[in-house]
Short mmCIF file of C-alpha atoms and ligand atoms in Angstrom, two decimals:
data_model
loop_
_atom_site.label_atom_id
_atom_site.label_comp_id
_atom_site.label_asym_id
_atom_site.label_seq_id
_atom_site.Cartn_x
_atom_site.Cartn_y
_atom_site.Cartn_z
CA UNK A 22 -136.55 109.46 114.43
CA UNK A 23 -139.07 108.68 111.69
CA UNK A 24 -138.75 105.66 109.44
CA UNK A 25 -141.18 105.48 106.55
CA UNK A 26 -141.38 102.07 104.97
CA UNK A 27 -143.32 101.47 101.79
CA UNK A 28 -145.93 104.08 102.63
CA UNK A 29 -148.90 104.29 100.30
CA UNK A 30 -151.81 106.68 100.82
CA UNK A 31 -155.09 106.38 98.96
CA UNK A 32 -158.33 108.30 98.86
CA UNK A 33 -160.77 105.69 97.66
CA UNK A 34 -159.42 104.48 94.33
CA UNK A 35 -157.09 107.47 93.97
CA UNK A 36 -153.48 106.92 95.01
CA UNK A 37 -152.12 110.13 96.51
CA UNK A 38 -148.70 108.78 97.43
CA UNK A 39 -147.13 105.46 96.46
CA UNK A 40 -144.34 103.36 98.00
CA UNK A 41 -142.43 106.02 99.88
CA UNK A 42 -139.32 104.91 101.75
CA UNK A 43 -137.27 107.41 103.69
CA UNK A 44 -135.85 108.22 107.09
CA UNK A 45 -135.86 111.44 109.02
CA UNK A 46 -133.01 111.87 111.46
CA UNK A 47 -133.21 113.33 114.93
CA UNK A 48 -132.70 117.09 115.04
CA UNK A 49 -132.44 117.64 111.36
CA UNK A 50 -134.54 119.97 109.27
CA UNK A 51 -135.96 117.72 106.58
CA UNK A 52 -137.57 119.61 103.72
CA UNK A 53 -140.19 118.27 101.34
CA UNK A 54 -140.55 120.20 98.12
CA UNK A 55 -142.74 119.60 95.10
CA UNK A 56 -145.67 121.06 93.19
CA UNK A 57 -149.32 120.99 94.26
CA UNK A 58 -150.96 117.57 94.56
CA UNK A 59 -147.61 115.81 94.94
CA UNK A 60 -148.82 114.19 98.18
CA UNK A 61 -146.85 116.36 100.60
CA UNK A 62 -149.70 117.22 102.98
CA UNK A 63 -151.02 113.67 102.90
CA UNK A 64 -147.57 112.50 103.98
CA UNK A 65 -147.67 114.76 107.05
CA UNK A 66 -151.19 113.60 107.87
CA UNK A 67 -150.08 109.98 107.88
CA UNK A 68 -147.24 110.65 110.31
CA UNK A 69 -149.37 111.96 113.14
CA UNK A 70 -152.47 110.08 112.05
CA UNK A 71 -154.54 113.07 111.14
CA UNK A 72 -156.60 110.80 108.91
CA UNK A 73 -159.74 112.21 110.48
CA UNK A 74 -159.05 115.52 108.78
CA UNK A 75 -158.96 113.80 105.41
CA UNK A 76 -162.14 111.90 104.66
CA UNK A 77 -161.59 108.63 102.83
CA UNK A 78 -157.85 108.51 103.46
CA UNK A 79 -156.34 105.05 103.87
CA UNK A 80 -152.74 104.32 104.70
CA UNK A 81 -150.65 101.21 104.12
CA UNK A 82 -147.02 100.53 104.88
CA UNK A 83 -145.30 101.46 108.10
CA UNK A 84 -144.30 104.66 109.82
CA UNK A 85 -142.10 104.24 112.85
CA UNK A 86 -141.83 107.19 115.22
CA UNK A 87 -138.96 106.62 117.67
CA UNK A 88 -139.07 102.98 116.65
CA UNK A 89 -142.77 102.49 117.37
CA UNK A 90 -145.31 102.08 114.60
CA UNK A 91 -147.65 105.07 114.75
CA UNK A 92 -150.59 102.76 114.28
CA UNK A 93 -149.67 100.93 117.47
CA UNK A 94 -150.16 104.01 119.62
CA UNK A 95 -153.42 103.23 121.38
CA UNK A 96 -153.93 106.84 122.24
CA UNK A 97 -153.60 108.97 119.14
CA UNK A 98 -153.58 112.11 121.32
CA UNK A 99 -150.46 110.91 123.10
CA UNK A 100 -148.78 110.52 119.70
CA UNK A 101 -149.92 113.94 118.56
CA UNK A 102 -148.60 115.54 121.75
CA UNK A 103 -145.12 114.60 120.60
CA UNK A 104 -145.69 115.97 117.12
CA UNK A 105 -146.53 119.64 116.70
CA UNK A 106 -148.13 120.80 113.46
CA UNK A 107 -148.30 124.19 111.78
CA UNK A 108 -150.68 124.55 108.83
CA UNK A 109 -150.47 126.90 105.82
CA UNK A 110 -153.07 129.28 107.19
CA UNK A 111 -152.87 130.15 110.86
CA UNK A 112 -155.69 128.28 112.57
CA UNK A 113 -156.51 130.72 115.31
CA UNK A 114 -158.71 129.24 117.97
CA UNK A 115 -161.47 131.63 119.05
CA UNK A 116 -159.80 132.47 122.30
CA UNK A 117 -157.23 134.80 123.79
CA UNK A 118 -153.55 134.74 122.92
CA UNK A 119 -152.81 133.26 126.34
CA UNK A 120 -155.47 130.58 126.05
CA UNK A 121 -154.32 129.56 122.56
CA UNK A 122 -150.95 128.62 124.02
CA UNK A 123 -152.26 127.29 127.34
CA UNK A 124 -154.86 125.04 125.76
CA UNK A 125 -152.75 121.95 125.10
CA UNK A 126 -151.02 121.93 128.51
CA UNK A 127 -154.40 122.40 130.21
CA UNK A 128 -155.92 119.52 128.24
CA UNK A 129 -152.96 117.25 128.89
CA UNK A 130 -154.07 116.77 132.46
CA UNK A 131 -150.81 117.90 134.05
CA UNK A 132 -151.60 119.84 137.18
CA UNK A 133 -149.89 123.11 136.49
CA UNK A 134 -150.12 126.03 138.86
CA UNK A 135 -151.06 129.43 137.47
CA UNK A 136 -147.41 130.46 137.80
CA UNK A 137 -146.22 127.36 135.93
CA UNK A 138 -148.69 127.99 133.16
CA UNK A 139 -147.77 131.67 132.95
CA UNK A 140 -144.11 130.71 132.63
CA UNK A 141 -144.87 128.10 129.98
CA UNK A 142 -146.94 130.53 127.93
CA UNK A 143 -144.18 133.15 128.12
CA UNK A 144 -141.50 130.64 127.13
CA UNK A 145 -143.45 129.41 124.11
CA UNK A 146 -144.26 132.93 122.95
CA UNK A 147 -140.59 133.86 123.30
CA UNK A 148 -139.47 130.82 121.33
CA UNK A 149 -141.91 131.80 118.61
CA UNK A 150 -140.48 135.37 118.63
CA UNK A 151 -143.86 136.81 119.52
CA UNK A 152 -143.55 137.67 123.21
CA UNK A 153 -142.43 141.26 122.86
CA UNK A 154 -145.30 142.07 120.54
CA UNK A 155 -148.05 140.53 122.66
CA UNK A 156 -146.92 140.61 126.27
CA UNK A 157 -149.19 143.57 127.04
CA UNK A 158 -152.27 142.03 125.48
CA UNK A 159 -152.14 138.36 126.35
CA UNK A 160 -155.82 138.37 127.17
CA UNK A 161 -157.06 139.83 123.93
CA UNK A 162 -158.24 137.63 121.08
CA UNK A 163 -155.62 135.87 118.99
CA UNK A 164 -157.71 136.60 115.91
CA UNK A 165 -156.97 140.33 116.31
CA UNK A 166 -153.29 139.76 115.54
CA UNK A 167 -151.83 140.27 112.06
CA UNK A 168 -151.48 137.24 109.79
CA UNK A 169 -147.77 136.95 110.49
CA UNK A 170 -148.33 137.22 114.24
CA UNK A 171 -151.07 134.60 114.08
CA UNK A 172 -148.76 132.20 112.29
CA UNK A 173 -146.18 132.69 115.07
CA UNK A 174 -148.99 132.12 117.58
CA UNK A 175 -149.71 128.75 115.98
CA UNK A 176 -146.01 127.92 116.37
CA UNK A 177 -146.15 128.92 120.05
CA UNK A 178 -149.22 126.73 120.45
CA UNK A 179 -147.49 123.78 118.81
CA UNK A 180 -144.49 124.26 121.13
CA UNK A 181 -146.66 124.25 124.25
CA UNK A 182 -146.94 120.48 124.12
CA UNK A 183 -143.12 120.19 124.06
CA UNK A 184 -143.07 118.17 120.84
CA UNK A 185 -140.08 116.13 119.73
CA UNK A 186 -141.07 116.65 116.13
CA UNK A 187 -142.45 119.81 114.54
CA UNK A 188 -144.09 119.56 111.11
CA UNK A 189 -144.80 122.70 109.12
CA UNK A 190 -146.94 122.63 105.99
CA UNK A 191 -146.21 125.60 103.71
CA UNK A 192 -146.23 127.95 106.68
CA UNK A 193 -145.23 130.97 104.62
CA UNK A 194 -148.07 130.90 102.13
CA UNK A 195 -150.09 133.56 103.93
CA UNK A 196 -147.37 135.56 105.65
CA UNK A 197 -145.20 138.44 104.50
CA UNK A 198 -141.52 137.93 103.60
CA UNK A 199 -140.31 139.58 106.80
CA UNK A 200 -142.33 137.16 108.91
CA UNK A 201 -141.11 134.29 106.76
CA UNK A 202 -137.50 135.21 107.51
CA UNK A 203 -138.28 135.58 111.23
CA UNK A 204 -139.88 132.15 111.30
CA UNK A 205 -136.89 130.69 109.46
CA UNK A 206 -134.69 132.09 112.26
CA UNK A 207 -137.01 130.51 114.84
CA UNK A 208 -136.71 127.14 113.10
CA UNK A 209 -132.90 127.31 113.12
CA UNK A 210 -133.02 127.81 116.88
CA UNK A 211 -135.67 125.16 117.49
CA UNK A 212 -133.63 122.63 115.56
CA UNK A 213 -131.24 122.44 118.50
CA UNK A 214 -134.04 120.83 120.49
CA UNK A 215 -136.28 119.06 118.02
CA UNK A 216 -136.65 117.48 114.62
CA UNK A 217 -138.40 119.53 111.96
CA UNK A 218 -140.20 118.44 108.81
CA UNK A 219 -140.68 121.43 106.57
CA UNK A 220 -143.03 121.14 103.62
CA UNK A 221 -142.36 124.20 101.57
CA UNK A 222 -143.54 125.79 98.36
CA UNK A 223 -140.38 127.91 98.34
CA UNK A 224 -137.49 125.82 97.07
CA UNK A 225 -135.01 128.42 98.29
CA UNK A 226 -136.41 128.01 101.78
CA UNK A 227 -135.41 124.36 101.66
CA UNK A 228 -131.96 125.40 100.45
CA UNK A 229 -131.61 127.91 103.30
CA UNK A 230 -132.80 125.66 106.11
CA UNK A 231 -132.75 121.97 105.45
CA UNK A 232 -129.93 119.48 105.87
CA UNK A 233 -131.78 117.04 103.64
CA UNK A 234 -134.50 117.48 101.08
CA UNK A 235 -137.04 115.17 99.46
CA UNK A 236 -138.68 115.95 96.14
CA UNK A 237 -142.25 114.72 95.75
CA UNK A 238 -144.04 114.70 92.40
CA UNK A 239 -147.43 113.29 91.45
CA UNK A 240 -147.63 110.91 94.37
CA UNK A 241 -144.06 109.67 94.25
CA UNK A 242 -140.96 110.49 96.21
CA UNK A 243 -138.60 111.11 93.30
CA UNK A 244 -135.48 111.66 95.31
CA UNK A 245 -134.13 112.21 98.83
CA UNK A 246 -130.67 113.61 99.45
CA UNK A 247 -128.43 116.13 101.10
CA UNK A 248 -129.82 119.56 100.34
CA UNK A 249 -126.43 120.75 99.15
CA UNK A 250 -126.13 117.91 96.68
CA UNK A 251 -129.62 118.37 95.32
CA UNK A 252 -129.22 122.12 94.96
CA UNK A 253 -125.77 122.01 93.44
CA UNK A 254 -127.06 120.38 90.28
CA UNK A 255 -126.05 116.87 91.34
CA UNK A 256 -129.54 115.52 91.84
CA UNK A 257 -130.10 112.01 90.60
CA UNK A 258 -133.28 112.64 88.69
CA UNK A 259 -133.67 115.15 85.84
CA UNK A 260 -137.18 115.99 87.08
CA UNK A 261 -135.70 117.31 90.31
CA UNK A 262 -133.37 119.61 88.39
CA UNK A 263 -136.20 120.79 86.15
CA UNK A 264 -138.34 121.60 89.16
CA UNK A 265 -135.55 123.47 90.90
CA UNK A 266 -134.91 125.44 87.74
CA UNK A 267 -138.56 126.45 87.64
CA UNK A 268 -139.37 124.53 84.48
CA UNK A 269 -142.65 123.36 86.06
CA UNK A 270 -144.52 123.55 89.31
N1 ADP B 18 -159.69 114.38 101.20
C1 ADP B 18 -159.30 114.02 99.97
N2 ADP B 18 -160.09 113.25 99.18
C2 ADP B 18 -159.70 112.87 97.95
N3 ADP B 18 -158.50 113.18 97.41
C3 ADP B 18 -157.67 113.95 98.13
C4 ADP B 18 -158.02 114.41 99.44
N4 ADP B 18 -156.99 115.15 99.90
C5 ADP B 18 -156.05 115.14 98.93
N5 ADP B 18 -156.46 114.41 97.87
C6 ADP B 18 -155.68 114.16 96.64
O1 ADP B 18 -154.45 113.53 96.98
C7 ADP B 18 -153.37 114.04 96.21
C8 ADP B 18 -152.31 114.60 97.11
O2 ADP B 18 -152.82 115.72 97.82
P1 ADP B 18 -151.96 116.48 98.90
O3 ADP B 18 -151.39 115.52 99.84
O4 ADP B 18 -152.85 117.54 99.48
O5 ADP B 18 -150.82 117.13 97.99
P2 ADP B 18 -149.90 118.43 98.23
O6 ADP B 18 -149.91 118.76 99.68
O7 ADP B 18 -148.57 118.02 97.72
O8 ADP B 18 -150.50 119.51 97.39
C9 ADP B 18 -153.99 115.07 95.26
O9 ADP B 18 -154.23 114.44 94.03
C10 ADP B 18 -155.29 115.44 95.94
O10 ADP B 18 -156.26 115.84 95.01
MG1 MG B 19 -150.40 120.50 100.65
#
């Protein structure tokens, strides 16, 4: 689904990620692990062309999404509609729970009836395992929810555009362990319908969820392999083993 060919990302003279080559398969959970400043978030930004969020970022090499170079999409919003993103901290929009989820479908210009939109909002909140907790207060502010609920709201919002690819960047940094486990369950279910790229600061989360894992370190992709292989001590690079054993990071 995603082919990354010789990807290099720079901020001015600083190289954040160099010569990355890898492929992400349809409907897999693909984890990216690695310490801070490895280039993980920059990698996600390049895929859906969020360069605008990162001043000075320049990208070379190719990223094919469903066979089409992401830089050839004339309309970057059309590309981003197919790629949902969840950030480390829930980015609650200053609007109601309902409107947070309904925003993207409303902006997409589809003419949805009120009933269609209601059904879509309910479906997305259910898929994000949030419906039961919020169904009686859909029209109160999303910002009044707990941190864990807000992170699930951002997942519901990402799902509202029916993405083919969902990218999560360290989603569990600001949520409690119970919410983390609930979201992991959600991801297992969502995987039946979409591809997931999971950048995680929790190596065990990669072990629990991902079919394949990439290890990024200091702007390089050190290794990509089957999660089982990497976690069973058969990684190709000693730095991967050291990281998994907690020797640094
Ligand atoms: N907007 C920016 N301007 C300059 N350098 C940046 C910017 N964003 C990230 N970097 C640098 O790029 C490298 C990779 O950052 P990042 O992709 O955020 O890594 P990670 O997500 O693995 O922590 C780091 O050295 C970081 O300091
Ligand atoms: Mg990051």
